[in-house]
Coordinates of C-alpha atoms in Angstrom, one line a residue:
Chain A
M7 CA 91.5 100.1 144.6
K8 CA 88.1 98.5 143.9
G9 CA 87.8 99.5 140.3
F10 CA 91.3 98.3 139.6
T11 CA 90.7 94.9 138.2
V12 CA 87.7 96.0 136.1
I13 CA 89.8 98.7 134.5
R14 CA 92.6 96.2 133.9
L15 CA 90.2 93.7 132.3
L16 CA 88.7 96.5 130.1
K17 CA 92.2 97.5 129.1
Y18 CA 93.0 94.0 127.9
I19 CA 89.8 93.6 126.1
V20 CA 90.6 96.8 124.2
L21 CA 94.1 95.7 123.5
I22 CA 93.1 92.3 122.2
A23 CA 90.4 93.8 120.0
F24 CA 93.0 96.1 118.4
A25 CA 95.5 93.3 118.1
I26 CA 92.9 91.3 116.2
L27 CA 92.1 94.3 114.0
F28 CA 95.8 94.8 113.1
L29 CA 96.7 91.2 112.7
F30 CA 93.8 89.5 111.0
P31 CA 94.5 90.7 107.4
T32 CA 98.1 89.7 107.4
V33 CA 97.4 86.4 109.0
W34 CA 94.7 85.7 106.5
M35 CA 97.1 86.6 103.7
F36 CA 99.7 84.1 104.9
V37 CA 97.2 81.4 105.6
S38 CA 95.2 81.8 102.4
S39 CA 98.4 81.6 100.3
T40 CA 98.8 77.9 101.4
K41 CA 95.2 76.7 100.7
T42 CA 93.2 75.8 97.7
V43 CA 90.7 78.2 96.3
A44 CA 87.9 75.8 97.3
E45 CA 89.1 75.7 100.9
I46 CA 89.3 79.5 101.1
S47 CA 85.8 80.2 99.8
E48 CA 84.4 77.4 101.9
E49 CA 85.9 78.8 105.1
I50 CA 85.5 82.4 104.5
G51 CA 84.0 84.4 107.4
S52 CA 84.8 81.6 109.8
I53 CA 87.6 81.3 112.3
Q54 CA 88.9 78.4 110.2
S55 CA 90.1 80.8 107.5
F56 CA 92.8 82.1 109.8
I57 CA 94.2 78.7 110.7
P58 CA 96.5 76.8 108.4
N59 CA 95.5 73.3 107.3
F60 CA 98.2 71.2 109.0
S61 CA 96.9 67.9 107.6
N62 CA 97.8 69.2 104.1
I63 CA 101.2 70.6 104.8
Q64 CA 102.9 69.0 101.8
N65 CA 100.7 71.1 99.5
W66 CA 101.3 74.5 101.1
L67 CA 103.6 75.7 98.4
V68 CA 101.4 74.6 95.5
P69 CA 99.8 78.1 95.0
Y70 CA 103.3 79.6 94.9
Q71 CA 104.4 77.2 92.2
E72 CA 101.2 77.9 90.2
M73 CA 101.7 81.6 90.5
F74 CA 105.3 81.6 89.6
S75 CA 104.7 79.6 86.4
R76 CA 101.5 81.4 85.4
F77 CA 102.8 85.0 85.8
N78 CA 106.5 84.7 85.2
F79 CA 106.9 86.0 88.7
S80 CA 110.6 85.2 89.0
I81 CA 111.3 87.9 86.3
H82 CA 109.4 90.5 88.3
F83 CA 111.1 89.4 91.5
F84 CA 114.5 89.7 89.9
N85 CA 113.5 93.1 88.4
S86 CA 112.6 94.4 91.9
V87 CA 115.8 93.1 93.4
F88 CA 117.9 94.7 90.7
Y89 CA 116.1 98.1 90.7
T90 CA 116.2 98.2 94.5
F91 CA 119.9 97.4 94.6
V92 CA 120.8 100.2 92.1
I93 CA 118.8 102.8 94.0
V94 CA 120.1 101.8 97.4
F95 CA 123.7 101.7 96.2
G96 CA 123.4 104.9 94.3
S97 CA 121.6 106.7 97.0
L98 CA 124.1 105.7 99.8
L99 CA 127.1 106.7 97.6
V100 CA 125.9 110.0 96.3
N101 CA 124.2 111.3 99.4
S102 CA 126.9 110.3 101.8
L103 CA 129.5 112.0 99.7
A104 CA 127.5 115.2 99.6
G105 CA 126.7 115.0 103.3
Y106 CA 130.3 114.5 104.1
A107 CA 131.4 117.5 102.0
L108 CA 128.9 119.8 103.7
A109 CA 129.8 118.5 107.2
V110 CA 133.6 118.6 106.9
F111 CA 134.9 120.7 103.9
D112 CA 135.2 124.4 103.6
V113 CA 132.4 124.5 101.0
P114 CA 131.8 127.9 99.4
F115 CA 128.3 129.2 100.0
K116 CA 127.8 126.5 102.6
K117 CA 125.0 128.3 104.4
F118 CA 123.1 128.9 101.3
I119 CA 123.5 125.3 100.1
T120 CA 122.3 123.8 103.4
G121 CA 119.4 126.3 103.6
A122 CA 118.4 125.3 100.1
L123 CA 118.6 121.6 101.0
I124 CA 116.2 122.1 103.9
I125 CA 113.8 124.0 101.7
L126 CA 113.9 121.2 99.0
I127 CA 113.0 118.6 101.6
I128 CA 109.5 120.2 101.5
F129 CA 108.9 118.9 97.9
P130 CA 108.7 115.2 97.7
F131 CA 109.3 113.2 94.6
Q132 CA 105.5 112.7 94.0
S133 CA 104.9 116.4 93.7
V134 CA 106.9 116.7 90.5
F135 CA 106.8 113.2 89.0
I136 CA 104.9 114.4 85.9
Q137 CA 107.7 116.9 85.1
I138 CA 110.4 114.3 85.9
F139 CA 108.6 112.0 83.4
I140 CA 108.9 114.6 80.7
I141 CA 112.6 114.8 81.3
I142 CA 113.1 111.0 81.3
N143 CA 110.9 110.8 78.2
Q144 CA 113.0 113.4 76.3
W145 CA 116.2 111.6 77.2
N146 CA 114.7 108.3 75.9
L147 CA 115.2 106.7 79.3
T148 CA 111.7 105.2 79.6
N149 CA 111.8 101.4 80.0
T150 CA 115.4 101.6 81.4
V151 CA 116.7 101.1 84.9
W152 CA 118.3 104.6 84.7
G153 CA 114.9 106.2 84.0
L154 CA 113.6 104.5 87.1
A155 CA 116.6 104.9 89.4
L156 CA 118.3 108.2 88.6
P157 CA 115.4 110.5 89.9
H158 CA 115.3 108.5 93.1
I159 CA 119.0 108.7 94.0
G160 CA 119.8 112.3 94.9
S161 CA 117.8 113.2 98.0
A162 CA 118.0 116.5 100.0
F163 CA 116.6 114.7 103.1
Y164 CA 119.2 111.9 103.1
I165 CA 122.1 114.4 102.5
Y166 CA 120.9 116.3 105.5
L167 CA 120.7 113.2 107.7
F168 CA 124.3 112.2 106.6
M169 CA 125.5 115.7 107.2
V170 CA 124.1 115.8 110.7
F171 CA 125.7 112.4 111.5
F172 CA 129.2 113.3 110.0
Q173 CA 129.3 116.6 111.9
K174 CA 129.4 114.6 115.1
I175 CA 132.6 112.7 114.2
P176 CA 135.5 114.1 116.1
K177 CA 137.9 116.2 114.0
E178 CA 141.0 114.6 115.4
L179 CA 140.2 111.3 113.7
R180 CA 140.4 112.9 110.3
E181 CA 143.2 115.3 111.0
S182 CA 145.7 112.7 112.1
A183 CA 145.1 110.8 108.9
Y184 CA 145.4 114.1 106.9
I185 CA 148.8 114.8 108.4
D186 CA 149.9 111.3 107.4
G187 CA 149.2 112.3 103.8
A188 CA 145.9 110.4 103.2
S189 CA 143.7 111.9 100.5
N190 CA 140.2 113.0 101.3
W191 CA 138.8 110.1 99.4
K192 CA 140.9 107.7 101.5
I193 CA 140.0 109.3 104.8
F194 CA 136.3 109.0 103.8
T195 CA 136.5 105.4 102.7
K196 CA 139.0 104.1 105.3
I197 CA 138.1 106.0 108.4
V198 CA 134.7 107.7 108.1
I199 CA 132.7 104.9 106.5
P200 CA 133.7 102.1 108.9
I201 CA 132.6 104.1 112.0
S202 CA 129.4 105.3 110.3
K203 CA 127.7 102.0 110.0
P204 CA 124.5 103.1 111.9
I205 CA 123.7 105.9 109.5
F206 CA 124.4 103.9 106.4
M207 CA 122.2 101.1 107.7
T208 CA 119.3 103.4 108.7
I209 CA 119.3 105.3 105.4
G210 CA 119.9 102.0 103.5
I211 CA 116.9 100.4 105.0
L212 CA 114.7 103.5 104.4
V213 CA 115.8 103.6 100.8
F214 CA 115.4 99.9 100.3
V215 CA 111.8 99.8 101.6
G216 CA 110.9 102.9 99.6
A217 CA 112.4 101.5 96.4
W218 CA 110.9 98.0 96.9
N219 CA 107.4 99.4 97.5
D220 CA 107.5 102.1 94.8
Y221 CA 104.4 101.7 92.6
V222 CA 103.4 104.9 90.7
W223 CA 106.8 105.8 89.2
P224 CA 107.6 102.3 87.8
L225 CA 104.1 102.4 86.3
M226 CA 105.0 105.6 84.5
V227 CA 108.5 104.7 83.4
F228 CA 107.8 101.1 82.2
T229 CA 105.5 100.3 79.3
E230 CA 107.0 96.8 78.7
E231 CA 105.5 94.3 81.0
S232 CA 108.7 92.2 81.3
K233 CA 110.3 95.2 83.0
Y234 CA 107.7 95.6 85.7
P235 CA 108.8 95.3 89.4
L236 CA 106.8 93.1 91.8
S237 CA 104.6 96.0 93.0
V238 CA 103.2 96.6 89.6
A239 CA 103.1 92.9 88.6
V240 CA 101.2 91.9 91.8
N241 CA 98.4 94.4 90.9
I242 CA 98.1 93.0 87.4
M243 CA 97.9 89.6 88.9
N244 CA 95.0 90.6 91.1
E245 CA 93.2 92.0 88.1
T246 CA 93.9 89.1 85.7
K247 CA 90.7 87.0 85.4
P248 CA 90.3 84.4 86.6
A249 CA 92.0 85.6 89.8
Y250 CA 92.8 82.8 92.1
L251 CA 92.8 84.1 95.6
N252 CA 95.5 81.7 96.8
Q253 CA 97.8 82.8 94.0
V254 CA 97.1 86.4 94.7
M255 CA 97.9 85.9 98.4
A256 CA 101.0 84.0 97.5
G257 CA 102.1 87.0 95.3
L258 CA 101.5 89.4 98.1
T259 CA 103.4 87.2 100.6
V260 CA 106.4 87.0 98.2
T261 CA 106.3 90.8 97.9
T262 CA 106.3 91.2 101.7
I263 CA 108.9 88.7 102.8
P264 CA 112.1 90.7 101.6
I265 CA 110.8 93.7 103.6
L266 CA 110.2 91.6 106.6
L267 CA 113.7 90.2 106.4
V268 CA 115.2 93.6 106.1
Y269 CA 113.3 94.9 109.1
I270 CA 114.3 91.9 111.2
M271 CA 118.0 92.2 110.2
G272 CA 118.1 95.9 110.6
Q273 CA 115.9 96.1 113.7
K274 CA 118.3 98.0 115.8
Y275 CA 118.8 100.7 113.2
I276 CA 115.2 101.5 112.7
T277 CA 114.2 103.4 115.8
P278 CA 111.7 106.3 116.1
Q279 CA 114.6 108.5 117.2
N280 CA 116.5 107.8 114.0
S281 CA 113.5 108.6 111.8
S282 CA 112.4 111.7 113.5
S283 CA 115.7 113.3 114.2
G284 CA 116.1 114.8 110.8
I285 CA 112.9 116.8 111.0
K286 CA 113.4 118.8 114.1
Chain B
M29 CA 140.6 145.2 103.3
H30 CA 137.5 144.5 101.3
N31 CA 139.7 143.3 98.5
L32 CA 141.6 140.9 100.7
K33 CA 138.4 139.4 101.9
Q34 CA 137.2 138.9 98.4
K35 CA 140.5 137.4 97.5
M36 CA 140.3 134.9 100.4
K37 CA 136.8 133.9 99.3
Q38 CA 138.0 133.4 95.8
N39 CA 140.9 131.3 97.1
K40 CA 138.4 129.2 99.1
T41 CA 136.3 128.5 96.0
L42 CA 139.4 127.8 93.9
D43 CA 140.8 125.5 96.6
F44 CA 137.5 123.7 96.8
I45 CA 137.5 123.1 93.1
F46 CA 141.1 122.2 92.5
S47 CA 141.6 120.1 95.5
G48 CA 139.0 117.7 94.1
K49 CA 136.7 118.3 97.1
I50 CA 134.0 119.5 94.7
L51 CA 133.8 115.9 93.4
F52 CA 132.2 114.9 96.7
L53 CA 129.4 117.4 96.2
L54 CA 129.0 117.2 92.4
P55 CA 127.0 114.0 91.8
A56 CA 124.3 114.8 94.3
F57 CA 124.3 118.5 93.2
T58 CA 123.8 117.4 89.6
L59 CA 121.0 114.9 90.4
I60 CA 119.1 117.2 92.6
S61 CA 119.4 120.1 90.1
I62 CA 118.0 117.9 87.3
F63 CA 115.4 115.9 89.2
V64 CA 114.2 118.3 91.9
I65 CA 115.0 121.9 91.1
Y66 CA 114.5 121.8 87.3
P67 CA 111.2 119.9 87.5
L68 CA 109.9 122.5 90.0
M69 CA 110.9 125.2 87.5
L70 CA 109.3 123.3 84.7
A71 CA 106.1 122.9 86.6
V72 CA 105.9 126.7 87.1
G73 CA 106.7 127.3 83.5
Y74 CA 104.4 124.7 82.0
S75 CA 101.5 125.8 84.2
F76 CA 101.2 128.9 82.0
T77 CA 101.1 127.0 78.8
D78 CA 98.8 124.6 76.9
Y79 CA 101.6 121.9 76.7
Y80 CA 100.0 118.7 75.4
L81 CA 102.4 115.7 75.6
L82 CA 101.9 114.5 72.1
K83 CA 102.5 118.0 70.6
P84 CA 105.7 119.1 72.2
N85 CA 106.5 121.5 69.4
D86 CA 103.2 123.3 69.6
I87 CA 103.2 125.0 73.0
S88 CA 101.7 128.4 73.5
F89 CA 101.5 130.7 76.5
V90 CA 98.1 130.9 78.0
G91 CA 98.6 133.0 81.1
F92 CA 96.5 132.0 84.0
D93 CA 94.0 130.0 82.0
N94 CA 95.0 126.7 83.6
Y95 CA 94.5 128.1 87.0
M96 CA 91.1 129.6 86.0
E97 CA 90.1 126.2 84.6
I98 CA 90.9 124.4 87.8
A99 CA 88.4 126.8 89.6
Y100 CA 85.7 125.7 87.1
D101 CA 86.7 122.0 86.8
K102 CA 84.2 120.0 88.9
Y103 CA 86.5 117.0 89.2
A104 CA 89.5 119.1 90.2
K105 CA 87.5 120.8 92.9
K106 CA 86.3 117.4 94.0
A107 CA 89.9 116.1 94.2
F108 CA 91.0 119.1 96.3
F109 CA 87.9 118.7 98.5
N110 CA 88.6 115.0 98.9
S111 CA 92.1 115.6 100.0
A112 CA 90.8 117.9 102.7
K113 CA 88.3 115.2 103.6
Y114 CA 91.0 112.6 103.9
V115 CA 92.9 114.9 106.2
I116 CA 89.8 115.5 108.4
Y117 CA 89.0 111.7 108.5
I118 CA 92.6 110.5 109.0
V119 CA 94.7 113.0 110.9
P120 CA 92.8 113.5 114.2
L121 CA 91.9 109.8 114.5
Q122 CA 95.4 108.6 113.7
V123 CA 97.0 110.9 116.2
I124 CA 94.5 110.2 119.0
L125 CA 94.5 106.4 118.4
S126 CA 98.3 106.1 118.2
L127 CA 98.6 108.1 121.3
F128 CA 95.9 106.0 123.0
L129 CA 97.5 102.7 122.1
A130 CA 101.0 104.0 122.9
T131 CA 99.8 105.0 126.4
L132 CA 98.3 101.5 127.0
I133 CA 101.5 99.6 126.0
A134 CA 104.3 102.0 126.9
K135 CA 105.3 100.1 130.0
K136 CA 108.0 97.6 129.3
S137 CA 106.7 94.1 129.8
K138 CA 106.4 90.8 128.0
T139 CA 102.7 91.1 127.2
N140 CA 103.2 94.6 126.0
T141 CA 106.0 93.5 123.6
L142 CA 103.5 91.0 122.1
F143 CA 100.9 93.7 121.6
R144 CA 103.5 96.0 120.2
T145 CA 104.5 93.4 117.6
A146 CA 100.8 92.9 116.7
F147 CA 100.1 96.7 116.3
F148 CA 103.3 97.2 114.3
S149 CA 102.6 94.4 111.8
P150 CA 100.8 96.5 109.2
Y151 CA 103.9 98.6 108.8
I152 CA 105.9 95.8 107.1
L153 CA 103.3 95.6 104.3
S154 CA 103.8 98.0 101.4
I155 CA 100.9 100.3 100.3
I156 CA 100.2 98.2 97.3
V157 CA 100.0 95.0 99.3
V158 CA 97.8 96.7 101.9
S159 CA 95.5 98.0 99.1
L160 CA 95.2 94.6 97.4
L161 CA 94.7 92.8 100.6
W162 CA 91.9 95.0 101.8
K163 CA 90.4 95.0 98.3
N164 CA 89.9 91.3 98.7
I165 CA 88.9 91.4 102.3
L166 CA 86.2 94.0 101.5
D167 CA 85.1 92.4 98.2
P168 CA 81.3 92.9 97.8
N169 CA 80.7 89.3 96.9
S170 CA 83.3 87.1 98.5
G171 CA 85.2 89.2 101.0
I172 CA 85.6 88.1 104.6
V173 CA 83.9 91.3 106.0
N174 CA 80.8 90.9 103.9
E175 CA 80.5 87.2 104.6
F176 CA 80.8 88.1 108.3
L177 CA 78.1 90.8 107.9
A178 CA 75.8 88.4 106.1
S179 CA 76.2 85.7 108.7
L180 CA 75.1 88.3 111.3
G181 CA 72.1 89.1 109.2
F182 CA 73.3 92.5 107.8
A183 CA 73.1 93.5 104.2
K184 CA 76.4 93.2 102.2
Q185 CA 78.1 96.5 101.5
E186 CA 79.6 97.8 98.3
F187 CA 82.5 99.3 100.1
F188 CA 84.3 100.7 97.0
S189 CA 81.5 101.5 94.6
D190 CA 79.1 103.2 97.0
P191 CA 80.0 106.9 96.7
N192 CA 79.1 107.5 100.4
L193 CA 81.3 104.6 101.6
A194 CA 84.3 104.6 99.3
L195 CA 86.2 107.6 100.8
P196 CA 85.6 106.6 104.5
T197 CA 86.7 103.0 103.6
I198 CA 89.9 104.2 102.0
S199 CA 90.5 106.5 105.0
F200 CA 90.1 103.5 107.3
I201 CA 92.6 101.4 105.3
I202 CA 95.2 104.2 105.4
L203 CA 94.5 104.7 109.1
W204 CA 94.9 101.0 109.7
Q205 CA 98.4 101.0 108.2
G206 CA 99.5 104.4 109.5
I207 CA 98.8 104.1 113.2
S208 CA 101.7 101.6 113.8
F209 CA 104.7 103.9 113.1
Q210 CA 103.2 106.9 114.8
M211 CA 102.4 104.8 117.8
L212 CA 106.1 103.7 118.0
I213 CA 107.3 107.3 118.0
L214 CA 104.9 108.4 120.7
M215 CA 105.7 105.3 122.8
A216 CA 109.4 106.0 122.7
A217 CA 108.6 109.5 123.9
L218 CA 106.4 108.2 126.7
Q219 CA 109.2 105.9 127.9
D220 CA 111.5 108.8 128.2
I221 CA 109.4 110.5 130.9
P222 CA 111.0 110.0 134.3
S223 CA 108.7 107.8 136.5
S224 CA 109.6 110.0 139.5
L225 CA 107.3 112.6 138.0
Y226 CA 104.3 110.3 138.2
E227 CA 105.3 109.1 141.7
A228 CA 105.4 112.6 143.0
A229 CA 102.0 113.3 141.4
S230 CA 100.5 110.2 143.0
M231 CA 101.7 111.3 146.4
E232 CA 99.9 114.5 146.0
G233 CA 96.7 112.6 145.1
A234 CA 96.5 113.3 141.4
N235 CA 94.2 110.9 139.4
A236 CA 95.0 109.3 136.1
W237 CA 93.5 112.0 134.0
Q238 CA 95.3 114.8 135.9
K239 CA 98.6 112.9 135.5
F240 CA 98.0 112.5 131.8
K241 CA 97.0 116.2 131.3
H242 CA 99.8 117.7 133.5
I243 CA 102.7 115.3 133.1
T244 CA 102.3 113.1 130.0
L245 CA 101.0 115.6 127.4
P246 CA 103.4 118.4 128.2
S247 CA 106.4 116.0 128.1
I248 CA 105.5 114.6 124.7
K249 CA 104.2 117.7 123.0
G250 CA 107.2 117.9 120.6
Q251 CA 106.6 114.4 119.3
V252 CA 102.8 115.0 119.0
V253 CA 103.5 118.0 116.8
F254 CA 106.0 115.9 114.8
V255 CA 103.4 113.1 114.3
L256 CA 100.7 115.7 113.4
I257 CA 102.9 117.2 110.7
V258 CA 104.1 113.9 109.3
V259 CA 100.5 112.5 109.1
T260 CA 99.1 115.7 107.6
T261 CA 101.8 115.8 104.8
G262 CA 101.4 112.1 104.3
T263 CA 97.7 112.4 103.9
F264 CA 98.0 115.1 101.3
K265 CA 100.3 112.8 99.3
I266 CA 97.7 110.0 99.1
I267 CA 97.7 108.5 95.6
I268 CA 98.3 104.7 95.5
E269 CA 95.3 103.6 97.6
P270 CA 92.6 105.4 95.5
L271 CA 94.4 104.6 92.3
V272 CA 94.4 100.8 93.1
L273 CA 91.2 100.5 95.0
T274 CA 88.8 102.8 93.1
N275 CA 90.7 104.6 90.4
G276 CA 89.4 107.8 92.0
G277 CA 85.7 106.8 91.6
P278 CA 82.8 106.4 91.9
Q279 CA 82.2 109.7 90.2
G280 CA 85.5 111.1 91.4
S281 CA 84.5 110.7 95.1
T282 CA 87.8 109.2 96.2
S283 CA 90.2 111.0 93.9
S284 CA 93.0 113.0 95.6
I285 CA 95.0 116.0 94.4
L286 CA 98.0 113.8 93.4
L287 CA 95.8 111.3 91.7
Y288 CA 94.0 113.9 89.7
M289 CA 97.3 115.5 88.7
F290 CA 98.7 112.1 87.7
E291 CA 95.6 111.3 85.6
Q292 CA 95.7 114.7 83.8
G293 CA 99.4 114.3 83.2
T294 CA 99.4 110.6 82.1
R295 CA 96.1 109.5 80.8
Y296 CA 94.9 112.9 79.3
R297 CA 98.5 114.1 78.6
Q298 CA 97.6 117.7 79.6
I299 CA 101.0 118.6 81.0
G300 CA 100.2 122.3 81.2
Y301 CA 97.0 121.7 83.2
S302 CA 98.7 119.0 85.4
S303 CA 101.6 121.4 86.1
A304 CA 99.2 124.0 87.4
I305 CA 97.9 121.5 89.9
T306 CA 101.5 120.7 90.8
V307 CA 102.1 124.4 91.6
I308 CA 99.0 124.6 93.8
F309 CA 100.1 121.4 95.5
A310 CA 103.6 122.9 96.1
F311 CA 102.0 125.9 97.8
I312 CA 100.0 123.6 100.1
L313 CA 103.3 121.8 101.0
I314 CA 105.0 125.2 101.7
F315 CA 102.1 126.2 103.9
I316 CA 102.3 123.0 106.0
A317 CA 106.1 123.5 106.3
F318 CA 105.5 127.1 107.4
V319 CA 102.9 125.9 110.1
Q320 CA 105.4 123.3 111.2
R321 CA 108.1 125.9 111.7
K322 CA 105.8 128.0 113.7
L323 CA 104.7 125.2 115.9
V324 CA 108.2 124.0 116.6
K325 CA 109.4 127.5 117.4
E326 CA 106.5 128.0 119.7
E327 CA 107.3 124.8 121.5
E328 CA 111.0 125.7 121.8
G329 CA 110.2 129.2 123.1

């Protein structure tokens, strides 16, 4: 057991090196968003640039105020919240209904439909966004929330995940309600949804993060700057001269915080098992 | 007999429609038909035409011309070649590094939870935030990394405008963000391996490498295949990073298939040409899915 401690030491050196590599950009982002431009450029490259200036704590939010007033950031923030809400709500509703139908009802051509769904999972949104844009353009839906959201709602992958989950719900639960005269809609909303919280949360979080972070599609759909979501606005902010680094970092931080909150709140629903189960 | 079966099937369909059950399926069915199936068909159709976005009434059939043009288009070839390069740079390193880190911190302990959180942190950033963050960190004049290099006496590097450095730099950034999630998947798999297996191997005098080769790897093969496929497809779908960081340049050296398709379709408005790229891209995706099926089947058998 002679080499034991040396290997242990080596292991921790490697782990700490990787921890620094993975953490330093995010730490720098948070810290820089609270400093003045002069402070940032003075400290750059030194360890100081990763430590907040506690003697100046009352001015930490100044870059945020400057950024919000200079770029109309609250409009973009509200846009992002609104678009994301529409996509998450639409996606949960539409895909859960379809997944439920395929799991429970005697759907004609069921085998063919589920087979087709699995094939469609191969083609992600990005592979056909040029053609989707043509459709949206012909329907005059550019610069509208519908143009942005509608193509993002129906998803073969999420239908499949819902279907797999609903198949595991015991038949007896539904059948007793059916005998009592409840309609399919009532059984779905009153019995199935309440016991299916995990799958709704998992898919809800996945859709939320995807919609909030979406960049290329909003760039195509929106030509009016006032309609841009945060992701597009933050890039414009970085490119607008003069670019003040503290304001840019404040913008990136504001873009990140909602995602951080969603992950913290939904921690127990985002597990590797959840995310990989649909593929196998 | 045959008739009866047909009748029953008809009743099943009629029942499905008139009982209102069809309403559960209809919204998703409509949306997927319009925004997944129809665009795929459009892509195939347009790829045989000279459709120019601003002249939607003047479309003519050009056969395989668009496909031939891709073969002679220097920048298209570069984009396809770059996507292959991204895969070569990113996929093996990402799988190996995430497996390596997962092995180091799989054991449940307080320190490992700290490391896990640190390693997972890039995952909460969106691609656009990661891109802009690294764009500033690697800035040729005032970025942290160049200041650091300068303080050590090295020359400052033009990470995004040097044609030899730009693609490896973008690959690094993608790798930096991508490792976290794959690591988590592999870690969960490692934690599922019963410790009795390792104890038995220790008793027989197996060393660490032998244990890794004969116990660890075979037990997590399924998840490794999963990670491999996810990372490969993900790497072929790269678009935001080169779009934001280099706009595909310098001289097309960082463009990807999707970015080139996007540029042809939006900036140059060549829908026909762009659609031909879409079709080729779809075939690449089908090929990967085919390989995945084979690998999964092999593993199960």
